[in-house]
Amino acid sequence: MSGRHQSLAHDPADLIAGEWIPLAGKGIRSVNPARPGNGLWEGSPRLEHVDRAVAAARSAQPEWAAWPAERRFDALRAYRDLCKANEDRIAALIRDETGKVGWDAKGEAAALAAKVSVTLESSEHGGLRRVAGFEIDLGGTKRGRCWFRPHGVMAVIAPFNFPMHLPNGHAVPALAMGNTVVIKPSDKTPACGQLLAELLDAALRGAGAPPGVVNLVQGGAEAASRLVTHDGIDGVLFTGSWPVGRRILAANLDRPGRIVALEMGGNNPAVVMDDCDMRQAVVECARSAFVTTGQRCTCTRRVVVDRAVADRFIAAVCKAASNLIIGDPAAPHPVFMGPIISEQARRAALDAQARFARAGGEVLIESRAVETPEGGFFISPGVVRVERFTDDESGGAGCDEEVFGPMLRIAVTDSLDDAIEQANATRFGLAAAVFTRSEANARRFFSTVRAGCVNLNAGTAGASSRLPFGGLGISGNHRPAGSFSLDYCAYPVAGMLETGDGATMHPGMRVEDSWLD
């Protein structure tokens, strides 16, 4: 059956200029990945709503930007309080629509309010310090001033794996700086996108914000394409795959003034040296490889382990993978992994495993479809040993491929230099980790591995919202989010202010006072 998840206040709808517009009909349907027969959201998107939403955002933006900053911040604080008060409701929807297990869904739900606090923090390392204006003395009666202005209308394109946390991470700093937003959720998680918009809408209404500050349009690739190429937007804030990010970049080549911030996944390596804390390395690599059923952009996809400890490490990681509890995300007992998002995603992970095996990879732990009476999209972890990691894209066992599921590949090395070479054998560059007790090893790894997030004795999966978050290569375009997200939500303006009569006269110029009479 289909219907509306109990967490939602409205039937399936778009939000345009403060009005919730029903999307009756069929076109997009989301289900519970643990029980695909349970429909959570169903509606028929309207492509013309993209134009209306952009127009509403553009109409509201001047008034919203003209509000004193503290008034905007207070509206966001009210939103933060709503998120805290509704944390259980938010977590329940995330759990049911993505298949995240309970503790994982609660972690994402808690991140919504935390993002507001981090964004509005004005301490030495707080977000607001990055966009604080300043003045300098330019000599005489002239002063220099820097201030920040919003871009205008920002399109927020959300993924399914963090369907509320990641669009929230774009929308909150954008709104704080005086931008208005149009949010387009993943067509796999439309209900989560709608709940995010419901909470923002409620807080903004309560604050007296003009209608259209936040807008929501549901849809698939066609709606996303129309939004990111719309003449009425000033920025695109995107999280998703490299192929889609590439199309966004290509579509905006003739719009150099439009900010485009891309986060596009990773084929993340972990290097395990012979002097590591073995337990730490095993726990963190297994956790990072399989958390959220391998559907985090920071999941560890590749491990390069020193030959001296390879047998012990590989055996322990395989044992850990085999003992992970897979089950119903709503189960009362501890569960580590729920289902993957769809049957298509499950098949893609299993097909990748088969390709790696045909190319010479040794399947140590076979990933399998786990059948349940409800027909859920469950899948067990997989571990494949390969000879070597390369930047080859042709499908070899150690090729450069991001498998967005619970699939870990392991290679063995004889040196740190070779391990770093294999770690860097990728077009991606999001996250990397090294496990070692040696400060020299850590320094060398940190200085030479190509990634935007680099950890020591901690897995690649997970990030602090008080640090920047982003990657290199085809993982991102140097627009880090996290605590740096305000950077791409406003642009600096430089001004020179003359308060006296110090007009500059260059050689060869002549101005007579009599000319001014």
C-alpha positions as a printed NumPy array, in Angstrom:
array([[  0.   ,   0.   ,   0.   ],
       [  1.006,   3.641,  -0.446],
       [  0.318,   6.532,   1.84 ],
       [  1.852,   9.264,   3.908],
       [  4.394,   8.574,   6.601],
       [  3.129,   9.541,  10.027],
       [  6.033,  11.947,  10.49 ],
       [  4.717,  14.293,   7.787],
       [  2.249,  17.096,   8.439],
       [  1.14 ,  17.328,   4.791],
       [  0.212,  14.894,   2.072],
       [  2.873,  14.654,  -0.675],
       [  3.386,  18.217,  -1.859],
       [  5.737,  20.911,  -3.098],
       [  6.312,  24.096,  -1.118],
       [  6.224,  27.268,  -3.229],
       [  5.977,  30.805,  -1.869],
       [  4.7  ,  29.533,   1.465],
       [  1.968,  27.368,  -0.096],
       [  1.886,  23.589,   0.107],
       [  0.75 ,  22.38 ,  -3.316],
       [ -0.476,  18.742,  -3.416],
       [  1.169,  16.326,  -5.851],
       [ -1.695,  13.886,  -6.259],
       [ -1.106,  11.003,  -8.626],
       [  1.724,   8.621,  -9.38 ],
       [  5.209,   9.323, -10.599],
       [  7.528,   8.994,  -7.618],
       [  7.004,   6.448,  -4.885],
       [  9.299,   5.813,  -1.963],
       [  9.203,   2.643,   0.101],
       [ 10.729,   1.23 ,   3.239],
       [ 13.819,  -0.701,   1.997],
       [ 13.267,  -3.236,   4.78 ],
       [  9.633,  -3.748,   3.703],
       [  9.253,  -2.584,   0.1  ],
       [  5.519,  -3.23 ,   0.237],
       [  5.168,  -0.309,   2.638],
       [  4.815,   2.886,   0.635],
       [  5.893,   6.036,   2.484],
       [  5.346,   8.794,  -0.086],
       [  3.757,   8.876,  -3.522],
       [  3.122,  11.823,  -5.771],
       [  3.278,  13.123,  -9.296],
       [  5.925,  15.87 ,  -9.619],
       [  5.156,  18.952, -11.688],
       [  8.09 ,  20.179, -13.741],
       [  6.592,  23.668, -14.029],
       [  6.865,  23.95 , -10.252],
       [ 10.617,  24.446, -10.692],
       [ 10.013,  27.759, -12.456],
       [  7.474,  28.835,  -9.853],
       [  9.758,  27.916,  -6.961],
       [ 12.708,  29.829,  -8.412],
       [ 10.487,  32.856,  -9.013],
       [  9.224,  32.694,  -5.419],
       [ 12.756,  32.465,  -4.052],
       [ 13.891,  35.395,  -6.178],
       [ 10.94 ,  37.498,  -5.071],
       [ 11.596,  36.817,  -1.375],
       [ 15.366,  37.215,  -1.441],
       [ 15.765,  41.023,  -1.254],
       [ 13.571,  41.311,   1.848],
       [ 15.192,  38.308,   3.541],
       [ 18.685,  39.635,   2.836],
       [ 17.669,  43.057,   4.167],
       [ 16.766,  41.599,   7.545],
       [ 19.399,  42.273,  10.217],
       [ 21.643,  39.243,  10.476],
       [ 20.608,  38.554,  14.061],
       [ 16.959,  38.419,  13.025],
       [ 17.786,  35.754,  10.424],
       [ 19.867,  33.923,  13.   ],
       [ 16.956,  33.952,  15.455],
       [ 14.737,  32.353,  12.816],
       [ 17.338,  29.616,  12.375],
       [ 17.588,  29.161,  16.135],
       [ 13.813,  28.624,  16.193],
       [ 14.314,  25.998,  13.479],
       [ 17.04 ,  24.414,  15.59 ],
       [ 14.649,  24.177,  18.522],
       [ 12.003,  22.555,  16.303],
       [ 14.538,  19.973,  15.136],
       [ 15.485,  19.161,  18.717],
       [ 11.84 ,  18.849,  19.767],
       [ 11.061,  16.555,  16.821],
       [ 14.246,  14.484,  16.832],
       [ 12.465,  11.151,  17.35 ],
       [  9.989,  11.91 ,  14.574],
       [ 12.817,  12.865,  12.223],
       [ 14.824,   9.739,  13.073],
       [ 11.812,   7.48 ,  12.495],
       [ 11.319,   8.809,   8.971],
       [ 15.029,   8.589,   8.11 ],
       [ 15.059,   4.999,   9.396],
       [ 11.973,   3.997,   7.436],
       [ 12.806,   5.696,   4.137],
       [ 16.555,   4.959,   3.922],
       [ 16.804,   1.686,   5.84 ],
       [ 19.306,   3.164,   8.309],
       [ 19.365,   1.35 ,  11.613],
       [ 17.963,   3.202,  14.619],
       [ 21.188,   4.549,  16.125],
       [ 22.397,   5.689,  12.706],
       [ 19.125,   7.473,  11.932],
       [ 19.175,   9.17 ,  15.334],
       [ 22.678,  10.413,  14.644],
       [ 21.552,  12.054,  11.418],
       [ 18.483,  13.54 ,  13.102],
       [ 20.629,  15.093,  15.837],
       [ 22.927,  16.641,  13.224],
       [ 20.198,  19.004,  11.985],
       [ 20.115,  21.156,  15.113],
       [ 23.872,  20.836,  15.591],
       [ 24.467,  22.343,  12.136],
       [ 22.667,  25.524,  13.16 ],
       [ 24.823,  25.855,  16.275],
       [ 28.055,  25.274,  14.366],
       [ 27.08 ,  27.719,  11.616],
       [ 26.178,  30.507,  14.026],
       [ 29.155,  29.97 ,  16.327],
       [ 31.347,  33.063,  16.494],
       [ 34.293,  31.663,  18.466],
       [ 37.809,  31.595,  17.072],
       [ 37.034,  28.573,  14.894],
       [ 33.3  ,  29.221,  14.475],
       [ 31.594,  29.474,  11.125],
       [ 30.69 ,  33.148,  11.408],
       [ 34.332,  34.143,  11.828],
       [ 34.899,  33.088,   8.206],
       [ 32.488,  35.717,   6.898],
       [ 33.131,  38.482,   9.409],
       [ 33.758,  41.833,   7.772],
       [ 36.753,  43.938,   8.704],
       [ 38.335,  47.341,   8.184],
       [ 41.969,  48.348,   7.679],
       [ 43.824,  51.654,   7.615],
       [ 44.903,  52.605,   4.08 ],
       [ 46.702,  55.757,   5.168],
       [ 45.576,  59.331,   5.585],
       [ 41.798,  59.578,   5.707],
       [ 41.184,  56.427,   3.669],
       [ 39.908,  53.158,   5.094],
       [ 39.594,  49.726,   3.528],
       [ 36.562,  47.613,   4.248],
       [ 35.559,  44.028,   3.451],
       [ 31.998,  42.786,   3.799],
       [ 30.048,  39.773,   2.593],
       [ 26.909,  39.589,   0.488],
       [ 24.62 ,  36.637,  -0.343],
       [ 24.677,  35.189,  -3.844],
       [ 20.893,  35.22 ,  -4.176],
       [ 18.89 ,  32.065,  -4.939],
       [ 20.585,  28.751,  -4.169],
       [ 19.517,  25.389,  -5.595],
       [ 20.105,  22.564,  -3.099],
       [ 20.237,  19.098,  -4.689],
       [ 20.042,  16.396,  -2.017],
       [ 21.201,  12.744,  -1.985],
       [ 19.411,   9.723,  -0.534],
       [ 22.09 ,   8.531,   1.895],
       [ 21.871,  11.555,   4.224],
       [ 18.547,  12.894,   2.959],
       [ 18.099,  15.498,   5.705],
       [ 21.556,  16.195,   7.132],
       [ 23.241,  17.044,   3.819],
       [ 20.61 ,  19.425,   2.35 ],
       [ 20.302,  20.938,   5.819],
       [ 24.066,  21.497,   5.769],
       [ 23.677,  23.616,   2.631],
       [ 20.388,  25.344,   3.457],
       [ 21.266,  26.589,   6.951],
       [ 24.418,  28.563,   6.01 ],
       [ 22.771,  29.776,   2.804],
       [ 19.818,  31.166,   4.756],
       [ 22.06 ,  32.615,   7.446],
       [ 23.861,  34.738,   4.865],
       [ 20.641,  36.059,   3.294],
       [ 20.162,  33.677,   0.395],
       [ 16.869,  31.976,  -0.379],
       [ 16.764,  28.306,  -1.37 ],
       [ 15.008,  25.809,  -3.587],
       [ 15.479,  22.258,  -2.297],
       [ 15.18 ,  19.266,  -4.64 ],
       [ 15.281,  16.001,  -2.628],
       [ 16.423,  12.665,  -4.011],
       [ 13.578,  10.835,  -5.728],
       [ 14.494,   7.891,  -3.482],
       [ 13.804,   9.891,  -0.289],
       [ 11.116,  12.483,  -1.071],
       [  9.46 ,  12.165,   2.339],
       [ 12.654,  13.134,   4.169],
       [ 13.01 ,  16.151,   1.897],
       [  9.44 ,  17.172,   2.607],
       [  9.871,  16.877,   6.38 ],
       [ 12.991,  19.066,   6.221],
       [ 11.005,  21.699,   4.319],
       [  8.082,  21.409,   6.754],
       [ 10.334,  22.171,   9.704],
       [ 12.055,  25.085,   7.969],
       [  8.713,  26.466,   6.809],
       [  7.238,  26.308,  10.305],
       [ 10.189,  28.16 ,  11.837],
       [ 10.268,  30.827,   9.126],
       [  6.525,  31.425,   9.333],
       [  6.831,  31.877,  13.066],
       [  9.615,  34.41 ,  12.53 ],
       [  7.572,  36.407,  10.016],
       [  9.837,  35.658,   7.057],
       [  8.533,  36.511,   3.59 ],
       [  6.959,  33.541,   1.767],
       [  9.409,  31.912,  -0.617],
       [ 12.549,  31.989,   1.515],
       [ 12.495,  28.167,   1.454],
       [ 10.901,  26.244,  -1.414],
       [ 10.651,  22.529,  -2.159],
       [ 10.245,  20.821,  -5.531],
       [ 10.042,  17.062,  -5.865],
       [ 11.151,  15.172,  -8.941],
       [ 13.793,  13.102, -10.639],
       [ 16.618,  13.875, -13.054],
       [ 14.479,  16.117, -15.26 ],
       [ 13.523,  18.389, -12.36 ],
       [ 17.128,  18.529, -11.154],
       [ 18.375,  19.413, -14.631],
       [ 15.83 ,  22.188, -15.005],
       [ 16.718,  23.614, -11.613],
       [ 20.518,  23.624, -11.943],
       [ 20.353,  25.261, -15.388],
       [ 17.656,  27.795, -14.502],
       [ 18.486,  31.402, -15.327],
       [ 16.965,  32.49 , -12.024],
       [ 19.415,  30.793,  -9.684],
       [ 22.762,  32.059,  -8.441],
       [ 24.278,  28.879,  -7.013],
       [ 24.103,  25.092,  -7.088],
       [ 24.879,  23.145,  -3.911],
       [ 25.039,  19.474,  -4.85 ],
       [ 25.797,  16.161,  -3.168],
       [ 25.741,  13.026,  -5.308],
       [ 27.658,  11.056,  -7.892],
       [ 30.475,  12.212, -10.168],
       [ 28.507,  11.589, -13.418],
       [ 25.713,  13.881, -12.226],
       [ 28.165,  16.456, -10.866],
       [ 29.956,  16.442, -14.218],
       [ 26.696,  17.209, -16.008],
       [ 26.066,  20.105, -13.619],
       [ 29.515,  21.534, -14.33 ],
       [ 29.073,  21.124, -18.094],
       [ 25.655,  22.793, -17.983],
       [ 27.107,  25.816, -16.189],
       [ 30.263,  26.423, -18.211],
       [ 28.814,  29.636, -19.611],
       [ 27.838,  30.904, -16.162],
       [ 31.171,  31.631, -14.466],
       [ 29.488,  33.893, -11.915],
       [ 27.32 ,  31.085, -10.567],
       [ 28.731,  29.356,  -7.496],
       [ 28.788,  25.565,  -7.904],
       [ 29.718,  23.485,  -4.849],
       [ 30.03 ,  19.756,  -5.513],
       [ 30.539,  16.777,  -3.187],
       [ 30.725,  13.581,  -5.205],
       [ 31.829,  10.57 ,  -3.237],
       [ 35.078,   8.705,  -2.865],
       [ 37.061,   5.51 ,  -3.339],
       [ 38.604,   5.971,   0.078],
       [ 41.803,   4.173,   1.18 ],
       [ 43.056,   3.121,   4.585],
       [ 46.714,   2.186,   5.066],
       [ 47.555,  -0.251,   7.878],
       [ 51.221,  -0.321,   8.878],
       [ 53.086,  -3.058,  10.765],
       [ 53.359,  -0.923,  13.917],
       [ 49.628,  -0.222,  14.165],
       [ 47.358,  -0.857,  17.117],
       [ 45.81 ,  -3.962,  15.556],
       [ 42.51 ,  -3.793,  17.392],
       [ 42.093,  -0.122,  16.528],
       [ 42.819,  -0.787,  12.86 ],
       [ 40.462,  -3.756,  12.605],
       [ 37.563,  -2.06 ,  14.386],
       [ 37.869,   1.202,  12.486],
       [ 38.359,  -0.382,   9.054],
       [ 35.429,  -2.78 ,   9.511],
       [ 33.208,  -0.016,  10.874],
       [ 34.119,   2.431,   8.139],
       [ 33.711,  -0.112,   5.359],
       [ 30.242,  -1.32 ,   6.308],
       [ 28.522,   1.432,   8.324],
       [ 25.217,   2.575,   6.78 ],
       [ 25.453,  -0.57 ,   4.605],
       [ 28.432,   0.989,   2.826],
       [ 26.378,   3.974,   1.665],
       [ 28.451,   6.839,   3.03 ],
       [ 30.662,   8.808,   0.685],
       [ 33.422,   8.47 ,   3.315],
       [ 33.203,   4.671,   3.668],
       [ 36.51 ,   2.821,   3.42 ],
       [ 36.499,   1.089,   0.026],
       [ 40.17 ,   0.018,  -0.117],
       [ 42.687,  -1.137,   2.503],
       [ 46.417,  -1.422,   1.882],
       [ 48.034,  -3.462,   4.667],
       [ 51.71 ,  -4.113,   5.416],
       [ 52.725,  -7.658,   4.622],
       [ 54.172,  -8.205,   8.103],
       [ 50.703,  -7.975,   9.673],
       [ 48.553,  -8.774,   6.649],
       [ 47.526, -12.306,   7.651],
       [ 46.428, -11.255,  11.142],
       [ 44.672,  -8.125,   9.959],
       [ 42.827,  -9.72 ,   7.04 ],
       [ 41.652, -12.66 ,   9.119],
       [ 40.377, -10.344,  11.85 ],
       [ 38.598,  -7.986,   9.432],
       [ 36.907, -10.93 ,   7.733],
       [ 35.83 , -12.264,  11.127],
       [ 34.462,  -8.838,  12.078],
       [ 32.587,  -8.553,   8.794],
       [ 31.09 , -12.027,   9.237],
       [ 29.837, -11.162,  12.717],
       [ 28.096,  -7.875,  11.925],
       [ 24.429,  -8.022,  12.892],
       [ 22.195,  -7.452,   9.87 ],
       [ 18.519,  -6.919,  10.539],
       [ 15.398,  -4.829,  10.736],
       [ 16.358,  -1.181,  11.377],
       [ 13.467,  -0.949,  13.848],
       [ 14.477,  -4.059,  15.798],
       [ 14.685,  -3.621,  19.596],
       [ 17.999,  -5.504,  19.739],
       [ 21.334,  -4.077,  18.485],
       [ 21.631,  -4.041,  14.676],
       [ 24.663,  -2.753,  12.797],
       [ 23.432,  -2.913,   9.18 ],
       [ 20.007,  -2.499,   7.672],
       [ 19.053,  -2.902,   4.01 ],
       [ 20.603,  -1.101,   1.083],
       [ 18.442,   1.589,  -0.522],
       [ 17.039,  -0.45 ,  -3.453],
       [ 17.178,  -3.713,  -5.357],
       [ 19.104,  -1.893,  -8.087],
       [ 21.747,  -0.819,  -5.571],
       [ 21.999,  -4.346,  -4.172],
       [ 22.438,  -5.8  ,  -7.642],
       [ 25.121,  -3.213,  -8.487],
       [ 27.194,  -4.212,  -5.436],
       [ 26.891,  -7.928,  -6.191],
       [ 27.731,  -7.363,  -9.855],
       [ 30.872,  -5.452,  -8.854],
       [ 31.946,  -8.355,  -6.648],
       [ 31.477, -10.756,  -9.559],
       [ 33.564,  -8.527, -11.847],
       [ 36.376,  -8.31 ,  -9.306],
       [ 36.367, -12.106,  -8.969],
       [ 36.482, -12.626, -12.737],
       [ 39.429, -10.224, -12.911],
       [ 41.438, -12.269, -10.428],
       [ 40.269, -10.97 ,  -7.066],
       [ 39.973, -13.505,  -4.259],
       [ 36.575, -13.342,  -2.57 ],
       [ 37.361, -13.846,   1.118],
       [ 33.875, -13.052,   2.405],
       [ 31.15 , -13.303,  -0.209],
       [ 28.556, -10.574,  -0.228],
       [ 25.109, -12.113,  -0.724],
       [ 21.529, -10.989,  -0.991],
       [ 19.839, -11.704,   2.334],
       [ 16.246, -12.722,   1.723],
       [ 13.486, -11.828,   4.182],
       [  9.748, -12.601,   4.227],
       [  8.998,  -8.929,   3.575],
       [ 11.288,  -8.828,   0.525],
       [ 13.687,  -6.26 ,   1.955],
       [ 16.842,  -5.216,   0.126],
       [ 19.26 ,  -6.729,   2.648],
       [ 22.827,  -7.599,   1.692],
       [ 25.742,  -9.052,   3.645],
       [ 29.256,  -7.534,   3.692],
       [ 31.845,  -8.596,   1.155],
       [ 35.66 ,  -8.67 ,   1.357],
       [ 37.827,  -9.199,  -1.736],
       [ 41.606,  -9.493,  -1.788],
       [ 43.291,  -7.971,  -4.844],
       [ 46.864,  -7.977,  -6.06 ],
       [ 47.19 ,  -4.2  ,  -6.267],
       [ 45.16 ,  -1.013,  -6.5  ],
       [ 45.543,   1.001,  -9.699],
       [ 43.927,   4.044, -11.265],
       [ 42.73 ,   1.841, -14.121],
       [ 38.998,   2.254, -14.83 ],
       [ 38.549,  -0.808, -17.044],
       [ 37.2  ,  -3.147, -14.38 ],
       [ 40.27 ,  -4.944, -13.   ],
       [ 40.106,  -6.401,  -9.501],
       [ 42.009,  -3.417,  -8.08 ],
       [ 40.572,  -0.817, -10.431],
       [ 39.433,   2.657,  -9.46 ],
       [ 35.727,   2.048,  -8.855],
       [ 33.522,   3.329,  -6.063],
       [ 31.116,   0.553,  -5.093],
       [ 28.333,   2.23 ,  -3.12 ],
       [ 27.587,  -0.696,  -0.851],
       [ 29.182,  -2.997,   1.759],
       [ 32.166,  -4.063,  -0.342],
       [ 35.774,  -3.851,   0.914],
       [ 38.86 ,  -4.649,  -1.149],
       [ 42.255,  -5.336,   0.428],
       [ 45.771,  -5.324,  -1.048],
       [ 49.119,  -6.119,   0.604],
       [ 52.241,  -3.942,   0.465],
       [ 55.89 ,  -4.055,   1.532],
       [ 56.443,  -0.348,   2.237],
       [ 54.783,   2.892,   3.213],
       [ 55.808,   4.506,  -0.067],
       [ 54.096,   1.775,  -2.038],
       [ 51.044,   1.956,   0.231],
       [ 50.749,   5.693,  -0.436],
       [ 51.172,   5.084,  -4.165],
       [ 48.277,   2.62 ,  -4.083],
       [ 46.197,   4.914,  -1.879],
       [ 46.652,   7.702,  -4.417],
       [ 45.76 ,   5.445,  -7.358],
       [ 42.333,   6.992,  -7.732],
       [ 40.582,   9.865,  -9.477],
       [ 38.72 ,  10.493,  -6.204],
       [ 40.175,  12.238,  -3.178],
       [ 37.653,  12.551,  -0.38 ],
       [ 38.942,  10.654,   2.675],
       [ 41.97 ,   8.592,   3.685],
       [ 43.322,   7.06 ,   6.884],
       [ 46.569,   5.62 ,   8.175],
       [ 47.035,   3.311,  11.161],
       [ 50.479,   3.595,  12.703],
       [ 52.219,   4.466,  15.958],
       [ 55.051,   6.208,  14.096],
       [ 54.969,  10.001,  13.962],
       [ 57.275,   9.888,  10.94 ],
       [ 54.911,   7.557,   9.088],
       [ 51.957,   9.775,   9.943],
       [ 53.74 ,  12.936,   8.79 ],
       [ 54.722,  11.345,   5.495],
       [ 51.203,  10.051,   4.89 ],
       [ 49.614,  13.391,   5.755],
       [ 51.96 ,  15.281,   3.443],
       [ 51.616,  13.02 ,   0.403],
       [ 48.194,  11.342,   0.346],
       [ 45.709,  13.181,  -1.867],
       [ 42.479,  13.633,   0.067],
       [ 40.513,  16.414,   1.7  ],
       [ 39.888,  14.483,   4.939],
       [ 42.899,  12.587,   6.335],
       [ 42.769,  10.66 ,   9.617],
       [ 45.315,   9.015,  11.895],
       [ 44.228,   5.826,  13.709],
       [ 40.594,   6.636,  12.929],
       [ 38.503,   5.297,  10.079],
       [ 37.55 ,   7.282,   7.007],
       [ 33.804,   7.212,   7.755],
       [ 32.557,  10.065,   9.861],
       [ 33.488,  13.715,  10.061],
       [ 33.334,  16.578,  12.525],
       [ 30.951,  19.395,  11.614],
       [ 33.431,  21.772,  13.262],
       [ 36.016,  21.   ,  10.562],
       [ 35.895,  21.499,   6.786],
       [ 34.51 ,  18.615,   4.738],
       [ 35.295,  18.072,   1.066],
       [ 37.553,  16.367,  -1.394],
       [ 39.858,  16.615,  -4.398],
       [ 39.745,  15.188,  -7.886],
       [ 36.278,  13.965,  -8.794],
       [ 35.272,  13.98 ,  -5.134],
       [ 34.738,  17.737,  -5.139],
       [ 35.641,  21.103,  -6.598],
       [ 37.384,  22.791,  -3.654],
       [ 34.169,  23.982,  -2.012],
       [ 34.434,  22.225,   1.358],
       [ 31.315,  22.033,   3.495],
       [ 31.221,  21.426,   7.24 ],
       [ 32.505,  24.45 ,   9.144],
       [ 33.587,  26.048,   5.834],
       [ 30.111,  25.966,   4.252],
       [ 29.558,  29.687,   4.803],
       [ 32.423,  30.313,   2.358],
       [ 30.332,  29.306,  -0.642],
       [ 27.151,  30.986,   0.623],
       [ 28.442,  34.544,   0.396],
       [ 31.007,  36.492,  -1.574],
       [ 33.409,  39.149,  -0.28 ],
       [ 33.13 ,  42.749,  -1.399],
       [ 36.14 ,  45.04 ,  -1.065],
       [ 35.694,  48.771,  -0.632],
       [ 37.939,  51.794,  -0.142],
       [ 36.319,  54.588,   1.86 ],
       [ 37.678,  58.114,   1.657],
       [ 36.421,  60.437,   4.381],
       [ 38.639,  63.427,   3.639],
       [ 39.914,  65.343,   0.636],
       [ 42.683,  62.931,  -0.315],
       [ 41.795,  62.568,  -4.001],
       [ 44.672,  60.892,  -5.865],
       [ 46.393,  63.02 ,  -8.507],
       [ 48.733,  61.059, -10.777],
       [ 51.521,  62.656, -12.826],
       [ 50.088,  64.155, -16.   ],
       [ 46.747,  65.05 , -14.369],
       [ 45.56 ,  68.612, -13.893],
       [ 42.403,  69.841, -12.152],
       [ 41.986,  73.575, -11.434],
       [ 39.771,  74.674,  -8.56 ],
       [ 38.325,  77.317, -10.861],
       [ 36.86 ,  74.535, -13.009],
       [ 34.588,  73.616, -10.148],
       [ 32.893,  77.002,  -9.861]])
